[in-house]
Short mmCIF file of C-alpha atoms in Angstrom, two decimals:
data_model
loop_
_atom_site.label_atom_id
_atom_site.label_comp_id
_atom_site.label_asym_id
_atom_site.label_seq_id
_atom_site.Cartn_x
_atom_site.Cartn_y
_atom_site.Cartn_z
CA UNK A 69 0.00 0.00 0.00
CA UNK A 70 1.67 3.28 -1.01
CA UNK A 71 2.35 5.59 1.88
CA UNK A 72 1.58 9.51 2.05
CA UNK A 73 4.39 12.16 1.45
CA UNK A 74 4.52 14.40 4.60
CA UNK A 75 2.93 16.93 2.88
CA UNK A 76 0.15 14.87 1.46
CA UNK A 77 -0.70 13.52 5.19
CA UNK A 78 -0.59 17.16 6.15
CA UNK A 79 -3.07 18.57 3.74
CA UNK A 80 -5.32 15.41 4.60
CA UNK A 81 -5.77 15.95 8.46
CA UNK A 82 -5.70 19.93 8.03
CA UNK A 83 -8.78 19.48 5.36
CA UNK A 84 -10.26 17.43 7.89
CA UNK A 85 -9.57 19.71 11.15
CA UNK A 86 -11.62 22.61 9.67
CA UNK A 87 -14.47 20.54 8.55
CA UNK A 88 -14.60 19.05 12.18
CA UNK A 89 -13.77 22.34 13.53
CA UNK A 90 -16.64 23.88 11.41
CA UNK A 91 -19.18 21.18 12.42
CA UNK A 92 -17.76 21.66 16.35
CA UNK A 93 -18.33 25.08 16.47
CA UNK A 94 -21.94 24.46 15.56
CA UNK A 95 -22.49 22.16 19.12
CA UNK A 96 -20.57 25.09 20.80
CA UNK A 97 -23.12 27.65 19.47
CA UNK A 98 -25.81 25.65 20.81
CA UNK A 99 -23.98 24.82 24.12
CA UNK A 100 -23.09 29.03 24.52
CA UNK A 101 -26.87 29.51 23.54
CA UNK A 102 -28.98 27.11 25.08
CA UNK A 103 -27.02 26.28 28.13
CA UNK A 104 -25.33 29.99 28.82
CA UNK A 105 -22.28 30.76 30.23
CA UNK A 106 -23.01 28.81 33.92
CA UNK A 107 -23.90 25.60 31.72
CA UNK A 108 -20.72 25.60 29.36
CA UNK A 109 -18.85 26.06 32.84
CA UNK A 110 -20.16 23.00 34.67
CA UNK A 111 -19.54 21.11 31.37
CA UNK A 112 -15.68 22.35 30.93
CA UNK A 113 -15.13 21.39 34.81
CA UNK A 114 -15.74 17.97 33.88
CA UNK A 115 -13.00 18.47 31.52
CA UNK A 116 -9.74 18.16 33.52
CA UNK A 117 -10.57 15.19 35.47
CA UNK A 118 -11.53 13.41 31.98
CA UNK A 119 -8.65 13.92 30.07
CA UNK A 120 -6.86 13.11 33.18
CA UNK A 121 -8.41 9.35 32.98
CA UNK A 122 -8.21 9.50 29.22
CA UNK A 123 -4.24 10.35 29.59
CA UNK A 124 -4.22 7.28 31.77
CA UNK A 125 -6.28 5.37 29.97
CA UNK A 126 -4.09 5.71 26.45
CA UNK A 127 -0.53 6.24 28.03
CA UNK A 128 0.46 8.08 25.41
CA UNK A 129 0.89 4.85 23.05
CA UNK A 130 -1.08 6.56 19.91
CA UNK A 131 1.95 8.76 18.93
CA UNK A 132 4.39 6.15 20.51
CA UNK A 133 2.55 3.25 18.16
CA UNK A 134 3.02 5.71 15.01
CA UNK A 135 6.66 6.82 15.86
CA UNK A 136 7.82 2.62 16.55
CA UNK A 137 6.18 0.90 13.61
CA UNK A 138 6.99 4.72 10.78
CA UNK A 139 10.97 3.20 11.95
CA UNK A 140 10.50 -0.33 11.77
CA UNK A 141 8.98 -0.11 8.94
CA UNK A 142 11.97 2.35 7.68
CA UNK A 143 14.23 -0.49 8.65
CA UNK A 144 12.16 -3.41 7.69
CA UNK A 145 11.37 -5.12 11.03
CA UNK A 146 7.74 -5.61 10.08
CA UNK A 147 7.50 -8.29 13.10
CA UNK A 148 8.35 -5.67 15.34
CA UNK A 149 5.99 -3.51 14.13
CA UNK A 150 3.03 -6.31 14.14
CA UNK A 151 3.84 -6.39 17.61
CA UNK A 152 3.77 -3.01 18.89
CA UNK A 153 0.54 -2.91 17.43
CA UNK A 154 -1.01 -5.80 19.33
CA UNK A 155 0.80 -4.66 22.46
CA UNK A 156 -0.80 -1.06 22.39
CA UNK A 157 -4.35 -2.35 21.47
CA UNK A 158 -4.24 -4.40 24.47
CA UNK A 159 -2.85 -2.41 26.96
CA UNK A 160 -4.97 0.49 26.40
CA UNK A 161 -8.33 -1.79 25.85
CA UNK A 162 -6.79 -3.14 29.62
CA UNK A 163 -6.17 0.05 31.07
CA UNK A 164 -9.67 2.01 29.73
CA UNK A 165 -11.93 -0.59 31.13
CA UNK A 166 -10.16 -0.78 34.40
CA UNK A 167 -10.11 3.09 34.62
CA UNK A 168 -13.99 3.53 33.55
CA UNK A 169 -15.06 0.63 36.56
CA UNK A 170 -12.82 2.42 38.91
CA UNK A 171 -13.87 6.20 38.20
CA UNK A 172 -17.69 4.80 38.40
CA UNK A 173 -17.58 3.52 41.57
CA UNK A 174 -16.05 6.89 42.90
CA UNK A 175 -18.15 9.25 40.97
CA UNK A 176 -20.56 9.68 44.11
CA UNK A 177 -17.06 11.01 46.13
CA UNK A 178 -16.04 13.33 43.05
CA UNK A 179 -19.45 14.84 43.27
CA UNK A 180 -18.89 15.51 46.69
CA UNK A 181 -15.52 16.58 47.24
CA UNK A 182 -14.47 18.53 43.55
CA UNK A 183 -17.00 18.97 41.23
CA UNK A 184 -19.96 20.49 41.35
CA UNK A 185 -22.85 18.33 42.21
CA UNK A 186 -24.95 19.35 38.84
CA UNK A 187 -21.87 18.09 36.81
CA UNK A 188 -21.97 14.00 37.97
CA UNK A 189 -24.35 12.94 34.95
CA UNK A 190 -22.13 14.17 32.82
CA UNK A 191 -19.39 13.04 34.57
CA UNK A 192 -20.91 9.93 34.39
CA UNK A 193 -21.99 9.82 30.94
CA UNK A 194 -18.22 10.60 29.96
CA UNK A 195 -16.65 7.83 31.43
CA UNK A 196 -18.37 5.49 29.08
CA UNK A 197 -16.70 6.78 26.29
CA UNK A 198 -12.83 6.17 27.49
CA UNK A 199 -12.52 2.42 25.95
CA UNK A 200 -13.90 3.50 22.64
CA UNK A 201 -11.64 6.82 22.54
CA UNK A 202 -8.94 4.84 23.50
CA UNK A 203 -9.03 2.13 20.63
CA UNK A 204 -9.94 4.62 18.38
CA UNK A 205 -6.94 6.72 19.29
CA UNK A 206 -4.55 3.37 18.39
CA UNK A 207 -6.07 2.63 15.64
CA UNK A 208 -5.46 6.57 14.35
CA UNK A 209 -1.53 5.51 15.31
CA UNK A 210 -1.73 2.40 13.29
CA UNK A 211 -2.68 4.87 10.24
CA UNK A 212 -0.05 7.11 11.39
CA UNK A 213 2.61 5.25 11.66
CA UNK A 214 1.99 3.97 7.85
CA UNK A 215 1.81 7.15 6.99
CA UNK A 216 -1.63 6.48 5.79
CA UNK A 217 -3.59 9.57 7.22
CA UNK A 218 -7.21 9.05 5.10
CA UNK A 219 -9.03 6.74 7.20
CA UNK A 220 -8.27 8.53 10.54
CA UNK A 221 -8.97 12.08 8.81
CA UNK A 222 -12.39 10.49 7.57
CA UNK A 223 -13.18 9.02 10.63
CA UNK A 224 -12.80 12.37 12.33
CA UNK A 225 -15.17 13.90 9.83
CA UNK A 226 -17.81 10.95 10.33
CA UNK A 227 -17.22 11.31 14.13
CA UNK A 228 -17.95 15.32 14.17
CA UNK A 229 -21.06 14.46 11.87
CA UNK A 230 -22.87 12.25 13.91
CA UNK A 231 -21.97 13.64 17.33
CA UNK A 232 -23.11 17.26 15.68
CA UNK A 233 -26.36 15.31 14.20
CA UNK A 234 -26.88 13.87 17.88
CA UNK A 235 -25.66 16.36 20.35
CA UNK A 236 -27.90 19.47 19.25
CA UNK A 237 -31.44 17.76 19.28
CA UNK A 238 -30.13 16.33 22.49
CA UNK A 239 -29.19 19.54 24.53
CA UNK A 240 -32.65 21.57 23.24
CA UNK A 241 -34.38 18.64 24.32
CA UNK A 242 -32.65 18.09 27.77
CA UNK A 243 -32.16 21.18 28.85
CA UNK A 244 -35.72 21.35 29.76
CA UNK A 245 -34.97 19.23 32.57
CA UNK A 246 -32.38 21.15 34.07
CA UNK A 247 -28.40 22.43 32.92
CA UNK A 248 -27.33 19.32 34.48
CA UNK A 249 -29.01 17.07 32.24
CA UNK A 250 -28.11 19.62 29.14
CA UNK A 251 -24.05 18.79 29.81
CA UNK A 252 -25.09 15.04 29.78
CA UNK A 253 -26.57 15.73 26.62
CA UNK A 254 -22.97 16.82 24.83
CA UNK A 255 -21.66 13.69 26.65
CA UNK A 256 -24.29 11.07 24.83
CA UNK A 257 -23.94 13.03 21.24
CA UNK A 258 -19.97 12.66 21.66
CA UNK A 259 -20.08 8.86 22.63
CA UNK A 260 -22.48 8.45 19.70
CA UNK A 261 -20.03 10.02 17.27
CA UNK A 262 -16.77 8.29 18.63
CA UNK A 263 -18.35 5.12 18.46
CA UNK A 264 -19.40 5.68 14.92
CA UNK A 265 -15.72 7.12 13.92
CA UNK A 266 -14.00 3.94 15.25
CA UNK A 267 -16.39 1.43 13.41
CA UNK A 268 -15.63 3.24 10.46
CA UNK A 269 -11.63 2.90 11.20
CA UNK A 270 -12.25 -0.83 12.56
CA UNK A 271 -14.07 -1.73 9.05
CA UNK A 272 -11.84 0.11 6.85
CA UNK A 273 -8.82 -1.57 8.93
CA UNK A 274 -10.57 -5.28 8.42
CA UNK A 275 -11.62 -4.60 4.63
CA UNK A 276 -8.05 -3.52 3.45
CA UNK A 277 -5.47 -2.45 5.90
CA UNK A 278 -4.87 -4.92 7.84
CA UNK A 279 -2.10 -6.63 5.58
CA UNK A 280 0.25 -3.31 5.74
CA UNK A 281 2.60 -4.95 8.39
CA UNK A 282 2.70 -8.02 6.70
CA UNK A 283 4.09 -7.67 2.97
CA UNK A 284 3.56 -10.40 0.46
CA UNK A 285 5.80 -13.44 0.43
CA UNK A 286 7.04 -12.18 3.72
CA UNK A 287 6.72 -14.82 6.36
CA UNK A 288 4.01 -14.36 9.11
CA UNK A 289 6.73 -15.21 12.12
CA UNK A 290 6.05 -13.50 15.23
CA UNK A 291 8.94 -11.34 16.82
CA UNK A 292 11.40 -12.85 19.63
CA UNK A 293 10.77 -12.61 22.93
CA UNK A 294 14.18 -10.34 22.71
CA UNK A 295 12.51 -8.46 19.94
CA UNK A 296 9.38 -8.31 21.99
CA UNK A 297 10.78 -6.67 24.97
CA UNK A 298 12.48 -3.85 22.23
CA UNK A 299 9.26 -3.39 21.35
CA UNK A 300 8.07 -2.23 25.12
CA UNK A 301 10.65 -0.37 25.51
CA UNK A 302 10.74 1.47 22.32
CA UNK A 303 6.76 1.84 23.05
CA UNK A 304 7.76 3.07 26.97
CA UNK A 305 10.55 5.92 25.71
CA UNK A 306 7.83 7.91 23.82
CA UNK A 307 4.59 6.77 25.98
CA UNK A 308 6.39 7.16 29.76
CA UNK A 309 7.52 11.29 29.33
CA UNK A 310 4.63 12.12 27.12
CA UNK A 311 1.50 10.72 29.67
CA UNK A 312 3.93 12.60 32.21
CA UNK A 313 3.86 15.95 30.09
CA UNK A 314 0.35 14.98 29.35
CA UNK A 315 -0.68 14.77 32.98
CA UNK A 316 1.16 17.92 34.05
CA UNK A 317 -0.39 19.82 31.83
CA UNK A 318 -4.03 18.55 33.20
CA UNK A 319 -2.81 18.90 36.84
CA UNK A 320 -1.66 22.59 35.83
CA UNK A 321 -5.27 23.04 34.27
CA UNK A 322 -7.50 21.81 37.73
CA UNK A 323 -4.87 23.51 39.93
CA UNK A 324 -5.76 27.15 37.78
CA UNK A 325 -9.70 26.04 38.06
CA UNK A 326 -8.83 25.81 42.09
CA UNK A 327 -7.51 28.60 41.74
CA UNK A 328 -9.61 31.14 40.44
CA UNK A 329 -12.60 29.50 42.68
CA UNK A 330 -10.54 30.38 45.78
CA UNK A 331 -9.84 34.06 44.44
CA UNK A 332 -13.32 33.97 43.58
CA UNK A 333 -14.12 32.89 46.90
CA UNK A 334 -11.90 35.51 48.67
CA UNK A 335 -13.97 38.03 46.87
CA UNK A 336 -17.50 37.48 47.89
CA UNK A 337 -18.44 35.84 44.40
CA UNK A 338 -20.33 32.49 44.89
CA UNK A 339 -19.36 29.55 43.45
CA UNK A 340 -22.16 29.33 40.83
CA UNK A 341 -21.56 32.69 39.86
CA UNK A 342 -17.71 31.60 39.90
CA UNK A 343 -19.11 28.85 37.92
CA UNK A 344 -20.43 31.60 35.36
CA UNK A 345 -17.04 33.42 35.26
CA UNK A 346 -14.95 30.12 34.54
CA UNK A 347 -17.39 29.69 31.19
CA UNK A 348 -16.56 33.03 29.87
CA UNK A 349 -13.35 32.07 29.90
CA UNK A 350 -13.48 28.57 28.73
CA UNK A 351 -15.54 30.45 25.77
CA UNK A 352 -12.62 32.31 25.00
CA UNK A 353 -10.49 29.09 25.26
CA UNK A 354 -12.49 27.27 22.84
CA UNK A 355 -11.80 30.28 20.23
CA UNK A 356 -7.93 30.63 20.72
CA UNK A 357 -7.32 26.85 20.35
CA UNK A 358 -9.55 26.59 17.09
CA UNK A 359 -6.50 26.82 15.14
CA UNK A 360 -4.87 24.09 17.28
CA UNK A 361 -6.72 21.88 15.22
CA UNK A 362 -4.76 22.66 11.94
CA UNK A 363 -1.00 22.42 14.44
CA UNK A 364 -2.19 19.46 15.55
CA UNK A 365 -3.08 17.45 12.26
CA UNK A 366 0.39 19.42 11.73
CA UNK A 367 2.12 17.50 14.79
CA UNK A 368 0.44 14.19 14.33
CA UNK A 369 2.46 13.60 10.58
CA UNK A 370 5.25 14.84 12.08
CA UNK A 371 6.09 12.32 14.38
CA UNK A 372 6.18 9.39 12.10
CA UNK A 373 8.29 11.36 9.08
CA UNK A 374 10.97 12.21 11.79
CA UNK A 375 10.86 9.51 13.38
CA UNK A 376 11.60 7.55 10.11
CA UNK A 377 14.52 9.89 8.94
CA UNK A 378 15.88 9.45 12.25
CA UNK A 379 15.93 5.73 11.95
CA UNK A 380 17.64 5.92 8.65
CA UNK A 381 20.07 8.61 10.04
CA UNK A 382 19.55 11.16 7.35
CA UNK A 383 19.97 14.41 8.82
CA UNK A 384 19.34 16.92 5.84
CA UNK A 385 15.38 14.65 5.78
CA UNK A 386 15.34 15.43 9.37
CA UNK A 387 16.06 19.25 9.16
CA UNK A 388 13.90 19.52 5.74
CA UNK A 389 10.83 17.52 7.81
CA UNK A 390 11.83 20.79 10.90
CA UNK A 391 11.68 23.49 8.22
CA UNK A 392 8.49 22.13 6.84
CA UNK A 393 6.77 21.73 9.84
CA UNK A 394 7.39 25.19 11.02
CA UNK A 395 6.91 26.75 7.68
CA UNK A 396 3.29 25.10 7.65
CA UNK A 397 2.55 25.83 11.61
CA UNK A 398 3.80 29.78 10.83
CA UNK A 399 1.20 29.98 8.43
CA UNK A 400 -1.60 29.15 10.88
CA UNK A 401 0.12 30.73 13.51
CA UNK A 402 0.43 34.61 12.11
CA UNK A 403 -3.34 34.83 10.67
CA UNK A 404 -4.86 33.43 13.58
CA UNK A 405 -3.14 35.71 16.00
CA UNK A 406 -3.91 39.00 13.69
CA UNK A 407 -7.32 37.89 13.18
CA UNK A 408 -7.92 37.52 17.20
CA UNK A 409 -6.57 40.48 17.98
CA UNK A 410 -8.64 42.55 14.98
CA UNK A 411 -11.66 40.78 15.49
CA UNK A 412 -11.59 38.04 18.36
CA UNK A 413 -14.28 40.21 20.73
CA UNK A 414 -16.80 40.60 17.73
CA UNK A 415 -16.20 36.86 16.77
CA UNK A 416 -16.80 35.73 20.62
CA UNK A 417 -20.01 38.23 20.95
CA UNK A 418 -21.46 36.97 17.87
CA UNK A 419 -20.95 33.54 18.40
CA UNK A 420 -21.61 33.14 22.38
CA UNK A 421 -23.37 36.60 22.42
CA UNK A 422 -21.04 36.89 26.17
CA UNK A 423 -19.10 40.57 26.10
CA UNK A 424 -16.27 39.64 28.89
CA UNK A 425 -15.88 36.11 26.57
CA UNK A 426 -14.66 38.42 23.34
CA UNK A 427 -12.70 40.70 25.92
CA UNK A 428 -10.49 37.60 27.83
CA UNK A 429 -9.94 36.61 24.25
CA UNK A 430 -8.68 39.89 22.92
CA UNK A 431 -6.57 39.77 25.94
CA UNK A 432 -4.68 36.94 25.32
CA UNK A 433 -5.15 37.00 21.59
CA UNK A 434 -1.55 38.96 21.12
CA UNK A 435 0.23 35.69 22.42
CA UNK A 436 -1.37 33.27 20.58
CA UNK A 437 0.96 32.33 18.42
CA UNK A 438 3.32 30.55 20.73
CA UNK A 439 0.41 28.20 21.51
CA UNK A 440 0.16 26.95 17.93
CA UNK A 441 3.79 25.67 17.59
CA UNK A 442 3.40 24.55 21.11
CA UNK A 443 2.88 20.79 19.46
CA UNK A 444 4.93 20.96 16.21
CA UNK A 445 7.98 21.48 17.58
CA UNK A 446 6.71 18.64 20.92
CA UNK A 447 6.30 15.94 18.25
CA UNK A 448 9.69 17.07 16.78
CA UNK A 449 11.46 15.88 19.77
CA UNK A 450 9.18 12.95 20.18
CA UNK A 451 9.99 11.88 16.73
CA UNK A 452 14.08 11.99 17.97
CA UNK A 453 13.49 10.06 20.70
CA UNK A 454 13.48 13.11 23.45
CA UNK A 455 10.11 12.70 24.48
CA UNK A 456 11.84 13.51 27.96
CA UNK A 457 13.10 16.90 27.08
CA UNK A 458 9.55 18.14 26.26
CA UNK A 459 8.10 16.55 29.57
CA UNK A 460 11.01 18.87 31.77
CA UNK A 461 10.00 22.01 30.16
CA UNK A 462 6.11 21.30 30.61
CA UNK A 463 7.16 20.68 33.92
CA UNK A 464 8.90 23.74 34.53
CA UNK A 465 6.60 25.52 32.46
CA UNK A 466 3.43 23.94 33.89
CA UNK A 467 4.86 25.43 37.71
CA UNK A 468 5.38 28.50 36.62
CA UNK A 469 1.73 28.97 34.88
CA UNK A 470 0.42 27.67 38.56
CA UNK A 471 2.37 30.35 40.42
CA UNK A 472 1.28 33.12 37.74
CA UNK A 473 -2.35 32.15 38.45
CA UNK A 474 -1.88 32.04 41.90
CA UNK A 475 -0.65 36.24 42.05
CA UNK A 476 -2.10 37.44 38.89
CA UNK A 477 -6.13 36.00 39.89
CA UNK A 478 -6.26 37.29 43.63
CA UNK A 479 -4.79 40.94 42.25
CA UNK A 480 -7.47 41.07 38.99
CA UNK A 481 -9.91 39.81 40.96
CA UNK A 482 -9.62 42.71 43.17
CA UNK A 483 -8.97 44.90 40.49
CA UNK A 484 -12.40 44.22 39.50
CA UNK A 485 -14.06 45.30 42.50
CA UNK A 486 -12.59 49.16 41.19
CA UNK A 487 -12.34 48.96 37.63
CA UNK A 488 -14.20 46.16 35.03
CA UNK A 489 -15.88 43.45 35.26
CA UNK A 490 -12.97 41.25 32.51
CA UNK A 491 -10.44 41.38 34.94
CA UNK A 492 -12.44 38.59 37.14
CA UNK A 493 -10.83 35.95 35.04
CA UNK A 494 -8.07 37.75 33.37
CA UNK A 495 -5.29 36.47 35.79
CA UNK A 496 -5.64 32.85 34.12
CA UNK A 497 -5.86 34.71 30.70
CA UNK A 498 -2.49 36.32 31.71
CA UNK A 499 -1.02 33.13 33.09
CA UNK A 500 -1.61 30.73 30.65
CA UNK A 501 0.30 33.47 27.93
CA UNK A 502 3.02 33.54 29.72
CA UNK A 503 4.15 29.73 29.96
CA UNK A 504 2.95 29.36 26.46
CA UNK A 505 5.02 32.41 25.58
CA UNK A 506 7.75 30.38 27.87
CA UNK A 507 7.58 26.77 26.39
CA UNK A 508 7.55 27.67 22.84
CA UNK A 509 10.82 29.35 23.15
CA UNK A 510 12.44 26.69 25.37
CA UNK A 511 10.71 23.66 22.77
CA UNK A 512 12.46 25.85 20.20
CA UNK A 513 15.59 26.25 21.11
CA UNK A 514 15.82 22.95 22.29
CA UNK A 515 14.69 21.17 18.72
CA UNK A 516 17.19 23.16 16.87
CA UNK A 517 20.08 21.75 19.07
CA UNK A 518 18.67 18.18 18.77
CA UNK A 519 18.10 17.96 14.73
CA UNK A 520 21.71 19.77 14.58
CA UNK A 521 23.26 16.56 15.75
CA UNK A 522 21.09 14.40 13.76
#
C-alpha cells in the first residue's frame, strides 16, 4: 500500500480539522446559547478530570505506536511492528476498562468533594466513552505510523457528523430538565459520534489495511521474545515522558480552576456565579485553540516522518521535515493571531453573544501564536526520541503557569471590585500566555540543538 508524502498527510488531516472544527463550532453555538455561560462552565469542569483518565487510559501509546512501527517499517522489522501494534491495542483496551469501573464507583465522592454536584451525569456519561476513545486513538496511530492519514482524517469527519447530528437535538431537548441534564446531553452526542468514527476505522482496517505490516511473500513469524521486549521499551521511551507531560499539563489546568474559585471565593463571588465566570473564559479558550486543530493534524504527521529519517540517520530529511513543519505551523500561527486580535471580541459576541468572553480573548489574543507551535515542535522531539526533554520544560513551564495564576487571579480579581468586570478571570488569561510564551521558546531552542546533531 503506497504511503503519504509528509505533505500529502498534512493537507489530509488539516482538510479534515476545519471541517470538524466547522461542524464543532456548531455544538458550541448551541452549548453558549442554550445552556449559557453557567452551563458551558459546569460542562468544561468535567474536563480536567476526563482527560486526566483519558491520559491514563491511552498512556500516550497513539503517537508512541506511530513513531515505533513509521521506523521499523523504515528499517524493515515488520514483526516488530506487528507487535507493537497488538501490544498497544491491548494495553490500552486493559487500562480504559479498568479506569472507567474504577472512576464509576467513585463518581458519588467526586461529586462531593471537587465537582460540582450538577456536573456528575455528565461526569458519568463521559466515562463510558474512554474504551472507545482509547481504541480509536490506536487505531489513528496504526494509520499514522503507515503514513496512511485518510481513514483517521475520515473518521474524524464521520465522528464530528454524527456527534453534531446527535448532540444538538439532544441539549434543546434536555435542557428542559435542568443544565445538568443539558451537559449530559454533549456527553451522549460525543459517545455516539466516537463510536461511529472507530467502526468506520475498525471496518476500513478489516476490509483492506490490515495486511500493511505483513508484505507479500514475507513470512508471518512472530517477533522474539528479545525483539518483543524492544518493542516495550521502544513503546515506553515515547509513551512514559509524554502521559507525564500529558498529565502535568491537566494537573496545571485543575490547579488554575482551584484557583480562580478560591480568588473567587476571597472576593464574595459564589461559586455558581464563579461557575459563570470560569465559562466566559473557557468560551474564549475554545476560540484561541480553534487553530490548534490545523497544528495538531500538523504535529500528528510529524512524528512518524521524523521519526523515520531518524531511523535511517539522514539528517538533511530530518532538518527539511523541521523546516516544513514550522513553515506550515507559521502559516496558521500569524493569521490566527492578527485575526484575534482585529476581530476576536466581535467573533466571541457573535458567536456566544457573552461581552467579557470576546474581551479575555482579545486579551490573550496577542500571544497566541506561541500556543500553535506549542505541538509541532513537541512531536519534533518525540519523533528523535526526546520525548523527555519536552516533559522537563512542561514541567517547569506547567509550575510556573500555577504560580502566575496564583498572584495574577487574587490581584485582577480585586482589580475588578474598582475597575471592570474582565479582569475577574483575566489572571488565568495572563497566566496561561506567559508559559505558552515560555515553552515555545524553550521547545524551540531545544529542537534546533537536537536535529543539529542528527
Amino acid at each position: 500500500m503506497p504511503k503519504q508524502s509528509f505533505l500529502q498527510g498534512a493537507v489530509v488531516m488539516a482538510a479534515a480539522g476545519v471541517a470538524t472544527k466547522a461542524m464543532a463550532m456548531t455544538i458550541q453555538i448551541v452549548i453558549a446559547r442554550q445552556l449559557g455561560a453557567q452551563g458551558f462552565g459546569l460542562f468544561q469542569t468535567i474536563n480536567p478530570l476526563f482527560f486526566f483518565l483519558l491520559t491514563i487510559s491511552t498512556f500516550a501509546l497513539p503517537p508512541a505506536l506511530s513513531k515505533v512501527i513509521a521506523e521499523n517499517l523504515a528499517l524493515g522489522r515488520y514483526g516488530k511492528a506487528r507487535k507493537a501494534w497488538r501490544i498497544a491495542n491491548a494495553t490500552v483496551l486493559i487500562l480504559s476498562i479498568s479506569v472507567c469501573i474504577a472512576a464509576l464507583a467513585i463518581a458519588p465522592d467526586i461529586g462531593r468533594h471537587w465537582l460540582d454536584a450538577r456536573a456528575i451525569p455528565a461526569f458519568i456519561g463521559a466515562m463510558f466513552r474512554i474504551p472507545v476513545v482509547c481504541l480509536s486513538s490506536v487505531m489513528a496511530g496504526y494509520y499514522m505510523g503507515i503514513q496512511n492519514q485518510t481513514p483517521p482524517a475520515a473518521a474524524w469527519v464521520v465522528e464530528t457528523a454524527v456527534r453534531t447530528a446527535a448532540t444538538i437535538p439532544l441539549v434543546i431537548w434536555l435542557n428542559h430538565y435542568g443544565i445538568a441534564y443539558g451537559a449530559l446531553a454533549i456527553m451522549i452526542g460525543a459517545g455516539l459520534g466516537e463510536t461511529v468514527g472507530y467502526l468506520f476505522m475498525l471496518w476500513k482496517y478489516i476490509r483492506r489495511d490490515r495486511h500493511a505490516l505483513s508484505p507479500e511473500g514475507m513470512a508471518r513469524q512472530s517477533a522474539s521474545a528479545a525483539q518483543a521486549g524492544g518493542v516495550v521499551r521502544d513503546l515506553a521511551a515515547v509513551a512514559a515522558p509524554t502521559t507525564m507531560t500529558n498529565v502535568i499539563g491537566i494537573v496545571a489546568f485543575a490547579a488554575e480552576l482551584t484557583v480562580m474559585y478560591a480568588a473567587f471565593a476571597a472576593s464574595g463571588i459564589a461559586k455558581t456565579s464563579a461557575t459563570t465566570l470560569y465559562g466566559a473564559f473557557a468560551m474564549a479558550m475554545e476560540l484561541l485553540f480553534l487553530p490548534t486543530v490545523l497544528s495538531s493534524a500538523i504535529s500528528s504527521v510529524v512524528i512518524p516522518a521524523v521519526s523515520e529519517a531518524a531511523a535511517l540517520r539522514d539528517g538533511r530529511l530530518v532538518t527539511r521535515r523541521l523546516n516544513q513543519a514550522v513553515q506550515a505551523t507559521a502559516f496558521i500561527a500569524f493569521p490566527a493571531m492578527m485575526f484575534f486580535m482585529l476581530a476576536g471580541h466581535d467573533a466571541a459576541l457573535t458567536i456566544y453573544r457573552d461581552r467579557l468572553a470576546g474581551e479575555l480573548l482579545a486579551y490573550v489574543a496577542p500571544t497566541c501564536a506561541f500556543l500553535y507551535v506549542l505541538d509541532p515542535l513537541s512531536a519534533v522531539l518525540q519523533g528523535l526520541n526526546k520525548a523527555v526533554v519536552s516533559t522537563f520544560i512542561s514541567v517547569v513551564t506547567s509550575a510556573i503557569r500555577i504560580a502566575a495564576s496564583t498572584t495574577l487571579s487574587p490581584l485582577h480579581t480585586m482589580a475588578f471590585m474598582v475597575w471592570r468586570p474582565p479582569w475577574r478571570s483575566a489572571g488565568s488569561s495572563a497566566a496561561c500566555s506567559a508559559s505558552c510564551a515560555y515553552a515555545a521558546t524553550w521547545h524551540c531552542g531545544s529542537t534546533l540543538r537536537t536535529s543539529g546533531k542528527c
